[in-house]
Amino acid sequence: MQTTFAPLLLAGLLASDGAFALTAADQYGSPAGAQFTQRTIVIDSQTRYLNVIHGETVTIRSGNGSINWYFDGIGVTFDLAKIMPAAATGQMVRVYVEPGPLN
C-alpha cells in the first residue's frame, strides 16, 4: 500500500504546482473604481517613491495617465511600473506599502 501511495502523492503534488502560483493581483493589489479612492498621488520627474497603506485605494497620476489602485497585495515594496507601465518618467519609482491597521 505504501509503495503505491507515494507515487500517487508525488504525481498529485506535481500536477497541482500551478494552483499555488501568485498572480499580479496577489502581489500588488488590483484596479479600483474612482469612487473608492481615498487620495490622489501625482508622479512627476522628481518623484522617487510613494508610500501607501495596505488596504488603501488611491488615484495615481503621471503625465496624461492615471490609475485607481487598491493596495491589498502581499508586496511591501515594488516598482510602480509593475502596475502602471505608462508612469515611465525616466526614473524608477518605488512603491512602499505600509501595514494597515488590520495587519
Tab-separated table of C-alpha atoms in Angstrom:
chain	number	residue	atom	x	y	z
A	1	MET	CA	0.000	0.000	0.000
A	2	GLN	CA	2.777	2.469	0.876
A	3	THR	CA	4.623	1.867	-2.393
A	4	THR	CA	1.596	2.841	-4.496
A	5	PHE	CA	0.598	5.767	-2.305
A	6	ALA	CA	3.927	7.661	-2.562
A	7	PRO	CA	3.978	7.860	-6.399
A	8	LEU	CA	0.333	8.956	-6.428
A	9	LEU	CA	1.047	11.642	-3.846
A	10	LEU	CA	4.052	12.876	-5.818
A	11	ALA	CA	2.061	12.933	-9.065
A	12	GLY	CA	-0.692	14.926	-7.363
A	13	LEU	CA	1.754	17.475	-5.991
A	14	LEU	CA	3.427	17.942	-9.369
A	15	ALA	CA	0.108	18.287	-11.167
A	16	SER	CA	-1.114	20.973	-8.755
A	17	ASP	CA	2.051	23.095	-8.960
A	18	GLY	CA	0.358	25.882	-10.941
A	19	ALA	CA	-2.525	26.109	-8.484
A	20	PHE	CA	-0.269	27.807	-5.939
A	21	ALA	CA	1.247	30.435	-8.233
A	22	LEU	CA	0.760	34.039	-7.154
A	23	THR	CA	-0.966	36.368	-9.565
A	24	ALA	CA	-0.099	40.032	-10.069
A	25	ALA	CA	-3.202	40.937	-8.026
A	26	ASP	CA	-1.944	38.742	-5.176
A	27	GLN	CA	1.369	40.580	-5.193
A	28	TYR	CA	0.447	44.212	-5.906
A	29	GLY	CA	-3.293	44.674	-5.458
A	30	SER	CA	-5.868	45.436	-8.118
A	31	PRO	CA	-7.537	48.235	-10.095
A	32	ALA	CA	-10.354	50.018	-8.300
A	33	GLY	CA	-13.265	52.251	-9.153
A	34	ALA	CA	-12.714	56.014	-8.918
A	35	GLN	CA	-15.491	56.278	-6.330
A	36	PHE	CA	-13.389	54.279	-3.850
A	37	THR	CA	-10.204	56.378	-3.941
A	38	GLN	CA	-9.137	57.994	-0.702
A	39	ARG	CA	-6.476	60.331	-2.091
A	40	THR	CA	-4.529	61.256	-5.217
A	41	ILE	CA	-0.771	60.922	-5.703
A	42	VAL	CA	0.838	62.880	-8.550
A	43	ILE	CA	4.037	61.434	-10.025
A	44	ASP	CA	6.455	63.919	-11.617
A	45	SER	CA	10.085	63.873	-12.732
A	46	GLN	CA	11.270	64.398	-9.144
A	47	THR	CA	9.268	61.517	-7.638
A	48	ARG	CA	11.426	58.609	-6.474
A	49	TYR	CA	8.974	56.744	-4.234
A	50	LEU	CA	5.445	56.774	-2.891
A	51	ASN	CA	4.054	55.493	0.382
A	52	VAL	CA	0.675	53.839	0.679
A	53	ILE	CA	-1.062	51.816	3.355
A	54	HIS	CA	-2.187	48.231	2.843
A	55	GLY	CA	-5.917	48.351	2.184
A	56	GLU	CA	-5.804	51.926	0.860
A	57	THR	CA	-7.268	52.902	-2.517
A	58	VAL	CA	-5.512	55.749	-4.314
A	59	THR	CA	-5.503	57.508	-7.657
A	60	ILE	CA	-2.001	57.730	-9.136
A	61	ARG	CA	-1.434	60.351	-11.845
A	62	SER	CA	1.583	60.529	-14.110
A	63	GLY	CA	1.676	62.791	-17.152
A	64	ASN	CA	-1.599	62.318	-19.004
A	65	GLY	CA	-2.366	58.921	-17.464
A	66	SER	CA	-3.882	57.823	-14.193
A	67	ILE	CA	-4.989	54.671	-12.423
A	68	ASN	CA	-7.112	53.929	-9.381
A	69	TRP	CA	-5.473	51.193	-7.344
A	70	TYR	CA	-6.463	49.131	-4.305
A	71	PHE	CA	-3.304	48.105	-2.417
A	72	ASP	CA	-4.212	44.741	-0.918
A	73	GLY	CA	-1.394	42.563	-2.259
A	74	ILE	CA	1.369	40.896	-0.313
A	75	GLY	CA	4.125	43.035	-1.826
A	76	VAL	CA	5.678	45.501	0.582
A	77	THR	CA	7.851	47.238	-1.997
A	78	PHE	CA	7.856	47.111	-5.796
A	79	ASP	CA	8.391	49.229	-8.900
A	80	LEU	CA	5.449	51.424	-9.878
A	81	ALA	CA	5.906	50.194	-13.461
A	82	LYS	CA	4.522	46.815	-12.317
A	83	ILE	CA	1.059	48.344	-12.014
A	84	MET	CA	1.402	51.461	-14.172
A	85	PRO	CA	3.751	50.980	-17.123
A	86	ALA	CA	2.719	54.361	-18.523
A	87	ALA	CA	4.315	56.010	-15.467
A	88	ALA	CA	7.766	55.688	-17.036
A	89	THR	CA	9.137	59.142	-16.309
A	90	GLY	CA	12.756	58.285	-16.975
A	91	GLN	CA	13.474	57.116	-13.434
A	92	MET	CA	12.452	54.244	-11.223
A	93	VAL	CA	9.626	54.981	-8.799
A	94	ARG	CA	9.294	52.586	-5.861
A	95	VAL	CA	6.024	51.859	-4.070
A	96	TYR	CA	6.287	51.209	-0.340
A	97	VAL	CA	3.222	49.567	1.215
A	98	GLU	CA	2.967	50.026	4.962
A	99	PRO	CA	0.913	47.621	7.075
A	100	GLY	CA	-2.658	48.773	7.563
A	101	PRO	CA	-4.463	48.987	10.881
A	102	LEU	CA	-5.781	45.433	10.479
A	103	ASN	CA	-2.386	43.871	9.605
